[in-house]
Short mmCIF file of C-alpha atoms in Angstrom, two decimals:
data_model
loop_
_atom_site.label_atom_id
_atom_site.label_comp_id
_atom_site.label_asym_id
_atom_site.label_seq_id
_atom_site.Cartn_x
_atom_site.Cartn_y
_atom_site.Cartn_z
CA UNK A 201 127.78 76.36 110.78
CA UNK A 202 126.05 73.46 112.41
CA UNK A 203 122.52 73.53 112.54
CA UNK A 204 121.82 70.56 114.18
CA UNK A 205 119.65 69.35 112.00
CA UNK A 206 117.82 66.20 111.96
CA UNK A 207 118.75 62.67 109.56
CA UNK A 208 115.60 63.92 108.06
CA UNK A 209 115.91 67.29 107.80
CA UNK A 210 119.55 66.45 106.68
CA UNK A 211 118.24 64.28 103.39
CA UNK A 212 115.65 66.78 102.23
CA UNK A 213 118.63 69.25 102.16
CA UNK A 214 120.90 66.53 100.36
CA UNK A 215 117.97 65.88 98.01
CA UNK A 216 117.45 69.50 97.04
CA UNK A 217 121.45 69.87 96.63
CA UNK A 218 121.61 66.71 94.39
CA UNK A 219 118.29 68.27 92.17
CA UNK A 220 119.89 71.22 91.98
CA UNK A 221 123.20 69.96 90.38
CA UNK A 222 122.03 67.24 88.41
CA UNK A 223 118.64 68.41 87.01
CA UNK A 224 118.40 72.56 87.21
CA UNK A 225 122.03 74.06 87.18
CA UNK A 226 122.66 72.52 83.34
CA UNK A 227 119.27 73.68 82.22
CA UNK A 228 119.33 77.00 84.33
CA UNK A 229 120.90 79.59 81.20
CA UNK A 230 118.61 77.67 78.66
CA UNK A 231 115.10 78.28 80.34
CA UNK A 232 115.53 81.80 81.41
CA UNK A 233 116.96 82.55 77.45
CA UNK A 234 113.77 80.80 76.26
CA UNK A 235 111.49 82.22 79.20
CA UNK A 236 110.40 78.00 79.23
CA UNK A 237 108.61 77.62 82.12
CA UNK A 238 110.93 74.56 84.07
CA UNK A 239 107.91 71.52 83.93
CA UNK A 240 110.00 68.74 83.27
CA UNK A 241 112.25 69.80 86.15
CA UNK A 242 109.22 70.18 88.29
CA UNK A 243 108.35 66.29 87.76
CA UNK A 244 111.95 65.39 88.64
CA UNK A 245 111.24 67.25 92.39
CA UNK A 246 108.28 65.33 92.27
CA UNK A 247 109.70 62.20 91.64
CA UNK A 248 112.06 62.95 94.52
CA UNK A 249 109.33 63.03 96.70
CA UNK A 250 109.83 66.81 97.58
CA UNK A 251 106.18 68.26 96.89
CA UNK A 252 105.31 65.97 99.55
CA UNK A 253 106.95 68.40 102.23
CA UNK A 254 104.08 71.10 102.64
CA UNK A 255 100.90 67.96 103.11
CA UNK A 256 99.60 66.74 106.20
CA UNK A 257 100.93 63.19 106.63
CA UNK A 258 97.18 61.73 106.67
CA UNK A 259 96.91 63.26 103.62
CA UNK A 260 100.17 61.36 101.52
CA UNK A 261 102.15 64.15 102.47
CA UNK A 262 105.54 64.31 104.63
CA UNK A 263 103.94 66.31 107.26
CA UNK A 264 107.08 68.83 107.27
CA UNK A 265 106.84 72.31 108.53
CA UNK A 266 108.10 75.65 107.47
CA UNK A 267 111.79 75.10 108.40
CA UNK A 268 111.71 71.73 106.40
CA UNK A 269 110.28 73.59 103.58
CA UNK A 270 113.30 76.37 103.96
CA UNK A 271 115.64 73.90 103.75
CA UNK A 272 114.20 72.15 100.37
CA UNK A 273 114.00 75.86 98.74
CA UNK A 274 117.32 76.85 99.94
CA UNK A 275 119.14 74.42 98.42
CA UNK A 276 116.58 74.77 94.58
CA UNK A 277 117.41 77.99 94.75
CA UNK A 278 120.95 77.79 94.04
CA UNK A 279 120.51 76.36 91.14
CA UNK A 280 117.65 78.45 90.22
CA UNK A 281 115.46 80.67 91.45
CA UNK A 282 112.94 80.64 88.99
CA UNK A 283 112.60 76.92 88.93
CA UNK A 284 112.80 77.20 92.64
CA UNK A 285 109.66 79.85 92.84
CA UNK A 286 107.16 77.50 90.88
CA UNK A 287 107.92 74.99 93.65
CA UNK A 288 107.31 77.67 96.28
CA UNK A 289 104.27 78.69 94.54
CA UNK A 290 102.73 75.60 94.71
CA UNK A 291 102.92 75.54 98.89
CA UNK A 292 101.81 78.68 98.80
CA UNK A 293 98.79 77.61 96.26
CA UNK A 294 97.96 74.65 98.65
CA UNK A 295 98.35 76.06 102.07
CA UNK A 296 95.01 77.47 102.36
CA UNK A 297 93.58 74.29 101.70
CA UNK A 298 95.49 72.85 104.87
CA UNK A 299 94.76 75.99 106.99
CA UNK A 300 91.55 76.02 106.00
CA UNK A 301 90.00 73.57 103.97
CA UNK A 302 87.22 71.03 104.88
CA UNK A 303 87.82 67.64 105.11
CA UNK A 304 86.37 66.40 102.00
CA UNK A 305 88.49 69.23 100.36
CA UNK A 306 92.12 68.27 101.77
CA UNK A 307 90.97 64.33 100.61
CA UNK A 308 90.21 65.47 97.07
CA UNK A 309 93.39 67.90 96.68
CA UNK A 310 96.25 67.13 98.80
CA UNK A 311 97.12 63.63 98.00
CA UNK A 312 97.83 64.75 94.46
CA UNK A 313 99.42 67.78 95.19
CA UNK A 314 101.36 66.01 97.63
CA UNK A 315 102.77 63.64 94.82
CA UNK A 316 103.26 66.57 92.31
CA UNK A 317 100.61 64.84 90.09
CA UNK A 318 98.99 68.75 90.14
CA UNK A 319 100.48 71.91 91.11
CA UNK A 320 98.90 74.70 92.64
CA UNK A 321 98.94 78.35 92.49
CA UNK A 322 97.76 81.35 94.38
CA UNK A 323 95.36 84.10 93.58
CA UNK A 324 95.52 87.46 95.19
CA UNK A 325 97.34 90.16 93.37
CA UNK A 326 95.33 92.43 91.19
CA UNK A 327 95.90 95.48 88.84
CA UNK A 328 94.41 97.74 91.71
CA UNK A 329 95.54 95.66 94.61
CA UNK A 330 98.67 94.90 94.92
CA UNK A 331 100.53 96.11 98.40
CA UNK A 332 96.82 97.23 99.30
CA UNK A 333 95.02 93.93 99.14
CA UNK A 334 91.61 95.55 100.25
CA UNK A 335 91.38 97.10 96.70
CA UNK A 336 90.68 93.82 95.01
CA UNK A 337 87.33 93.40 92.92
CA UNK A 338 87.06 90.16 92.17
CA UNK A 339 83.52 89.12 93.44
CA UNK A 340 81.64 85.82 93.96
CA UNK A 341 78.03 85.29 94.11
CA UNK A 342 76.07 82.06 95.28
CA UNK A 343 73.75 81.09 92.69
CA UNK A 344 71.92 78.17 93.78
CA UNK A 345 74.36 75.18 94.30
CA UNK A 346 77.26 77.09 92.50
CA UNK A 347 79.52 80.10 93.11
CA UNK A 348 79.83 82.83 89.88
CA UNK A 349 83.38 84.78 89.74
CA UNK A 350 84.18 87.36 88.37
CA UNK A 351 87.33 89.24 88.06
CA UNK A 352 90.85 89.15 87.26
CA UNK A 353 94.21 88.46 88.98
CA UNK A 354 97.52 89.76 87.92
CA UNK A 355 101.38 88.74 88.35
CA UNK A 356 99.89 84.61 88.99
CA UNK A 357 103.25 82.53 89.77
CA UNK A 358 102.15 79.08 87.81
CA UNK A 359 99.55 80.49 85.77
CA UNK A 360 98.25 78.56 83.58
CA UNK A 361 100.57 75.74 84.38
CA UNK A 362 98.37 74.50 87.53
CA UNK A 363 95.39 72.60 88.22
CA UNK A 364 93.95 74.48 91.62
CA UNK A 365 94.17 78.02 92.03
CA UNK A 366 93.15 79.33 95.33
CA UNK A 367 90.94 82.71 94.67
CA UNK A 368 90.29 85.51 97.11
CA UNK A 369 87.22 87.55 96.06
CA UNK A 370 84.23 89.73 97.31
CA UNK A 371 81.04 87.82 99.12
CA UNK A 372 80.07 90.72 100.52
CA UNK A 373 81.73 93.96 98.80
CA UNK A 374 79.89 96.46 101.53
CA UNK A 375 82.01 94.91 104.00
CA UNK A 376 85.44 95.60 102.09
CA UNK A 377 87.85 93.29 102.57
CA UNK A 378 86.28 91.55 105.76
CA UNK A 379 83.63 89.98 103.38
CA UNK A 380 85.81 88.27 101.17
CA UNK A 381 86.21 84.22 100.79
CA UNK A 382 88.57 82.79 99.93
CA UNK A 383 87.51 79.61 97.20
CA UNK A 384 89.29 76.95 95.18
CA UNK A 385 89.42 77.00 91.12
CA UNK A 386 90.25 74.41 88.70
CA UNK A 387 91.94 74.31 85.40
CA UNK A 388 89.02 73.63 82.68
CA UNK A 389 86.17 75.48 85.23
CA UNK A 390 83.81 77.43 83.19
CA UNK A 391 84.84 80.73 82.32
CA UNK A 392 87.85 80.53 83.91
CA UNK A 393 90.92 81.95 81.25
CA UNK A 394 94.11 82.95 80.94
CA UNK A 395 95.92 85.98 79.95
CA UNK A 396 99.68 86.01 77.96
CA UNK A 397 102.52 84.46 79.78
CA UNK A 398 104.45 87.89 80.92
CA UNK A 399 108.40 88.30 79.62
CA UNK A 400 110.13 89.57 82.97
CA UNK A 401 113.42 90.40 84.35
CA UNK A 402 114.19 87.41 85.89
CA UNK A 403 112.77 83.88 87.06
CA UNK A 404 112.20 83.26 83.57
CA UNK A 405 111.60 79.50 84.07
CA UNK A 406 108.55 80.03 86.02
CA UNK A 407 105.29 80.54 84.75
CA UNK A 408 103.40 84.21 85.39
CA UNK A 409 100.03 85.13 83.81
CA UNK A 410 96.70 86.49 84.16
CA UNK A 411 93.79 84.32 85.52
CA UNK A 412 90.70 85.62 84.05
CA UNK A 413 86.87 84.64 85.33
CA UNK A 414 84.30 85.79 83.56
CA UNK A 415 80.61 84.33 85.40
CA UNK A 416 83.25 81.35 86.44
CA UNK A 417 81.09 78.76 87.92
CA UNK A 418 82.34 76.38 90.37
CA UNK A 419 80.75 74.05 92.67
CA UNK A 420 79.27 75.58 96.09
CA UNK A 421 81.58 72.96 98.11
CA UNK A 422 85.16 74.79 96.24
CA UNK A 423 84.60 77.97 99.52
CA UNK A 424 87.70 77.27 101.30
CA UNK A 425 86.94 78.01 105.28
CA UNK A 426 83.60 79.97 106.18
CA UNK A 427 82.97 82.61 104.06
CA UNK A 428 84.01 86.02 105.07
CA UNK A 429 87.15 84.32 106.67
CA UNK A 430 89.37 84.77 103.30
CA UNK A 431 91.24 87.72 104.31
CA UNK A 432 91.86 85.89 107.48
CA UNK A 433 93.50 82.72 105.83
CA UNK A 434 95.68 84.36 103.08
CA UNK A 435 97.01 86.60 106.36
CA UNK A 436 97.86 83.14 108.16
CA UNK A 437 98.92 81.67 104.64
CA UNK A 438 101.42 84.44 104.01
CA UNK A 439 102.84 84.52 107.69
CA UNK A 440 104.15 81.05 107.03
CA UNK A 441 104.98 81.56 103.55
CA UNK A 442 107.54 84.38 103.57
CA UNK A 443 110.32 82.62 105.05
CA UNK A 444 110.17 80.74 102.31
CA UNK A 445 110.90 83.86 100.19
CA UNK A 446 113.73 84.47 102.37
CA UNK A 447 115.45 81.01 101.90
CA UNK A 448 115.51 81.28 98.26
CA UNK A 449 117.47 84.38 99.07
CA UNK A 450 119.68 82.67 101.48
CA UNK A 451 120.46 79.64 98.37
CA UNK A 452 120.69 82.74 95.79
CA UNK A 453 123.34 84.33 97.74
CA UNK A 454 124.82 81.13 98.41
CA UNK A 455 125.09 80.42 95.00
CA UNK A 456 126.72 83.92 93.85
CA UNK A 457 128.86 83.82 96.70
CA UNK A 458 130.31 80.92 95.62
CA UNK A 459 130.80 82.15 91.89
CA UNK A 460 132.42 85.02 93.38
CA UNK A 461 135.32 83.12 95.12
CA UNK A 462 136.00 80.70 92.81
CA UNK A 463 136.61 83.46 90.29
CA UNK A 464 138.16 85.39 92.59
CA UNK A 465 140.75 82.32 93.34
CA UNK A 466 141.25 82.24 89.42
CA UNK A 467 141.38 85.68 88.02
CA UNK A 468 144.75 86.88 88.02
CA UNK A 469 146.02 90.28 87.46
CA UNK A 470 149.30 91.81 88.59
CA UNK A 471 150.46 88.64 88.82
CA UNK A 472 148.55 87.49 91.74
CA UNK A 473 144.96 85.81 91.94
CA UNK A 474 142.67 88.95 92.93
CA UNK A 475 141.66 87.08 95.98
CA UNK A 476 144.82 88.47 97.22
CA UNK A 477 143.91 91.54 97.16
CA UNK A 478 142.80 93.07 100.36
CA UNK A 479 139.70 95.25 98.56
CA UNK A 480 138.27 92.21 96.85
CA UNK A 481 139.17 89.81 100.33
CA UNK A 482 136.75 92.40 102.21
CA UNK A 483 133.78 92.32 99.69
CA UNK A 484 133.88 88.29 99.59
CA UNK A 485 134.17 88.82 103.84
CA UNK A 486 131.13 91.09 103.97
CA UNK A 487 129.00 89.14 101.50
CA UNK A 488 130.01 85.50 103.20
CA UNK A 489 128.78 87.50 106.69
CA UNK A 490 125.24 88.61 105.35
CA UNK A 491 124.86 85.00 103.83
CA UNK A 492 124.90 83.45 107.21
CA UNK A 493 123.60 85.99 108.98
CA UNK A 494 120.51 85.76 107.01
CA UNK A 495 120.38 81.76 107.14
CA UNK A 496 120.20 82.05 110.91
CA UNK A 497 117.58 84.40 110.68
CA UNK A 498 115.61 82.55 108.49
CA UNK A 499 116.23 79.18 109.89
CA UNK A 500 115.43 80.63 113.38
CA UNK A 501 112.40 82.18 112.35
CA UNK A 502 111.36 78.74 110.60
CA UNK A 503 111.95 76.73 113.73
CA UNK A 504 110.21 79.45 115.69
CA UNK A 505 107.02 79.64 113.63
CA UNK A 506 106.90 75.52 113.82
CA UNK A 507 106.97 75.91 117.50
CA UNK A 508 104.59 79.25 117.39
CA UNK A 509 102.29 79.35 114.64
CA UNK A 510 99.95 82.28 116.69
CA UNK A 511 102.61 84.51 117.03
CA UNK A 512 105.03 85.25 113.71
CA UNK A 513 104.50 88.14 111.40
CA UNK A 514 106.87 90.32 113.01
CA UNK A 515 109.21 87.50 112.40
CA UNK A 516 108.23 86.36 109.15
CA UNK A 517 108.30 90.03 107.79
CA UNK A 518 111.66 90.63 109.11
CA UNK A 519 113.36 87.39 107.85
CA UNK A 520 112.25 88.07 104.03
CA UNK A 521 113.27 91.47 104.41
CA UNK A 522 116.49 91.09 105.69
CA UNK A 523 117.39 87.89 103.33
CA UNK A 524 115.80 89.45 100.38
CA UNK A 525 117.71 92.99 100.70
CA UNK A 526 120.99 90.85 101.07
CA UNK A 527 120.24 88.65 98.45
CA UNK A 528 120.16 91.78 95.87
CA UNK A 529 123.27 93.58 97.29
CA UNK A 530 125.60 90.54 97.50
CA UNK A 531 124.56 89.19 93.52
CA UNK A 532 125.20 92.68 92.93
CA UNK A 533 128.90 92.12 94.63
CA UNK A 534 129.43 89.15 92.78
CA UNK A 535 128.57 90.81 89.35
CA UNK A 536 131.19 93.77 90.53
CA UNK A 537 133.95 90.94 91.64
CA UNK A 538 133.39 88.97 88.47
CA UNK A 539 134.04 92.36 86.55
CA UNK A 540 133.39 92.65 82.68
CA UNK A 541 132.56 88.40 83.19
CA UNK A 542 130.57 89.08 85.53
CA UNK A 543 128.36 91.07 83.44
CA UNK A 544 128.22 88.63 80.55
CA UNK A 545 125.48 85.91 80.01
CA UNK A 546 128.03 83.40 79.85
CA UNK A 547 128.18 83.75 83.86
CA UNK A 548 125.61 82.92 85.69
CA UNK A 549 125.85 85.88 88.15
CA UNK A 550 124.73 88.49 85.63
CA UNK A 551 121.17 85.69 85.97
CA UNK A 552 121.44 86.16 89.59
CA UNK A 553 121.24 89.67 89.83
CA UNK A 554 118.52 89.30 87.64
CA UNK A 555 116.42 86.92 89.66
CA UNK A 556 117.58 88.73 92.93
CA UNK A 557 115.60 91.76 92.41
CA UNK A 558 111.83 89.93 92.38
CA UNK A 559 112.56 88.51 96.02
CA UNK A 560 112.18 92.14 97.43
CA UNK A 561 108.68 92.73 95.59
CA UNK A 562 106.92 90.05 95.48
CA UNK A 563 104.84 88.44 98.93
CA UNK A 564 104.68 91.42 100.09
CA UNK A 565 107.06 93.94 99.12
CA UNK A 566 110.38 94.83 101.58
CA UNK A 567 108.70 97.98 102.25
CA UNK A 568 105.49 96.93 103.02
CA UNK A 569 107.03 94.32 105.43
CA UNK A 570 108.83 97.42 107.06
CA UNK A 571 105.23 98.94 107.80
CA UNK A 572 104.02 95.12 109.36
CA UNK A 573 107.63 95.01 111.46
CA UNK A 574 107.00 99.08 112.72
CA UNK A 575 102.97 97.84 113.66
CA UNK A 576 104.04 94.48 115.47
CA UNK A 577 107.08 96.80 117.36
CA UNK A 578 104.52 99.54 118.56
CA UNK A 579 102.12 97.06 119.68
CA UNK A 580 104.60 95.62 122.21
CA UNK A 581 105.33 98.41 123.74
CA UNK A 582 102.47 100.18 124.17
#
């Protein structure tokens, strides 16, 4: 389908597409056997000028929005989605900075972020606060010129492999979640650690640990926004962010989709290619629908959130859902089209499937997004 997208828009798509084949595809089965978190990859999308989407032009960025973001992940993402998640990790990482941060802040970090020079990450997730972000325990405590942390995150996407990690913690713990800040690490800060890179499922080639700070002292200027305003920017930062989720599903099921069929076109068996076949024709038909019916969503939703950054969590939440949940069921298709092969390392599906699964927990788990969709839907019509 024709999206009518801009020259612009049309060569950060062509970029991503030509990463994807030349740099990520023949290294894909190699990283996620080794669990090697994809760096040298990561320098190649910086050389390509890609990082450059999420900054503020004034900044050295390209100024892009969320649907020019979608369209760089899309295309990363089918060629991998691990490889594709660090890169999403580090807009995510950064955006509270440009939501939020002072001046001086967004003129120390973002031109270098912007250039891929340093990568960011994000720090919410804890071992008690996961879906339920007001359980988090991480506190920080002014101390003269300096803020003390202390507390640890779990499940960090580029863990240990960035240089600013954006930390939500406790000011005020009597006021729950409404007193926390929201404040900007470094790599090499004072009691600030990291725990074992973790061996998952799936997006092997990015980076997940622990960050650890224990009496972490950073500089008083690192509070990102006012403080008591953190819960309020990782809200905002996550309502842009999710789409992005949802576009790595749209390039993932893209990607097995296209496995699918071109085994399909070369499999024979009763002495006919099984695309033939009428049972296999309607699984490739049903999983080809739910492709682009997500892409619209999502690029819709991007487009719409550029246009209406006040009003999209309903829409966010119900792109990654919907993308996410078709992601998983259509790598699961391809696996069952590709048959014994299909299952086999040697294929890339049986990696898809694999990677498929995180998109519907992490950001925000699909069900969780269910309960945000159900709360926007019974505001309106009340």
């Amino acid at each position: 389908m024709d999206y009518f997208l801009t020259e612009e828009q049309q060569m950060i798509k062509d970029t991503a597409r030509e990463l994807s084949e030349e740099k990520i595809i023949p290294k894909r089965a190699e990283l996620d056997e080794k669990n090697e978190f994809a760096g040298a990859i990561l320098k190649d999308i910086a050389k390509a000028d890609l990082f450059s989407i999420f900054v503020p032009e004034e900044y050295g960025g390209f100024g892009g929005g969320c649907f020019e973001t979608v369209l760089a992940l899309e295309e990363l993402a089918r060629g991998c989605v691990g490889v594709a998640t660090s890169f999403a990790a580090n807009g995510l990482g950064l955006l509270p900075v440009v939501i939020a941060g002072s001046k001086e802040m967004k003129e120390k970090y973002l031109p270098a972020l912007a250039e891929g020079s340093s990568w960011a990450a994000f720090g919410l997730t804890e071992a008690g606060a996961g879906s339920d972000a007001a359980g988090i325990k991480t506190t920080a405590v002014l101390d003269g010129d300096e803020w003390v942390l202390n507390g640890t995150k779990q499940w960090i996407t580029n863990g240990g492999e960035a240089q600013i990690y954006t930390i939500l913690a406790l000011t005020n713990p009597e006021k729950g979640i409404r007193g926390a800040s929201l404040f900007l690490v470094e790599d090499g800060d004072p009691g600030f650690t990291y725990g074992k890179k973790e061996d998952k499922m799936g997006i092997r080639a990015s980076a997940t640990r622990e960050l650890i700070m224990k009496d972490c002292r950073i500089p008083k200027d690192r509070l990102i926004g006012k403080k008591g305003t953190g819960f309020i920017t990782v809200m905002k930062t996550l309502d842009v962010s999710r789409p992005s989720i949802a576009a790595l599903a749209v390039g993932l099921g893209q990607a097995a989709l296209d496995e699918a069929v071109v085994y399909a076109k070369q499999r024979v068996q009763f002495d006919k290619p099984i695309i033939s076949f009428q049972a296999v024709q309607h699984m490739l038909a049903d999983m080809a629908i739910q492709v682009e019916a997500a892409r619209s969503l999502v690029y819709g939703t991007a487009r719409h959130i550029d246009a209406h950054p006040k009003d999209m969590s309903k829409g966010s939440s119900m792109c990654k859902v919907f993308a996410t949940d078709m992601a998983m069921k259509v790598t699961t298709d391809a696996v069952q089209v590709m048959g014994g092969y299909g299952y086999m390392k040697e294929y890339p599906v049986e990696k898809m499937m694999r990677d498929a699964k995180i998109l519907q927990i992490y950001e925000g788990t699909n069900q969780i997004q269910r309960n945000v969709i159900g709360q926007e839907l019974n505001k309106e019509y009340a």
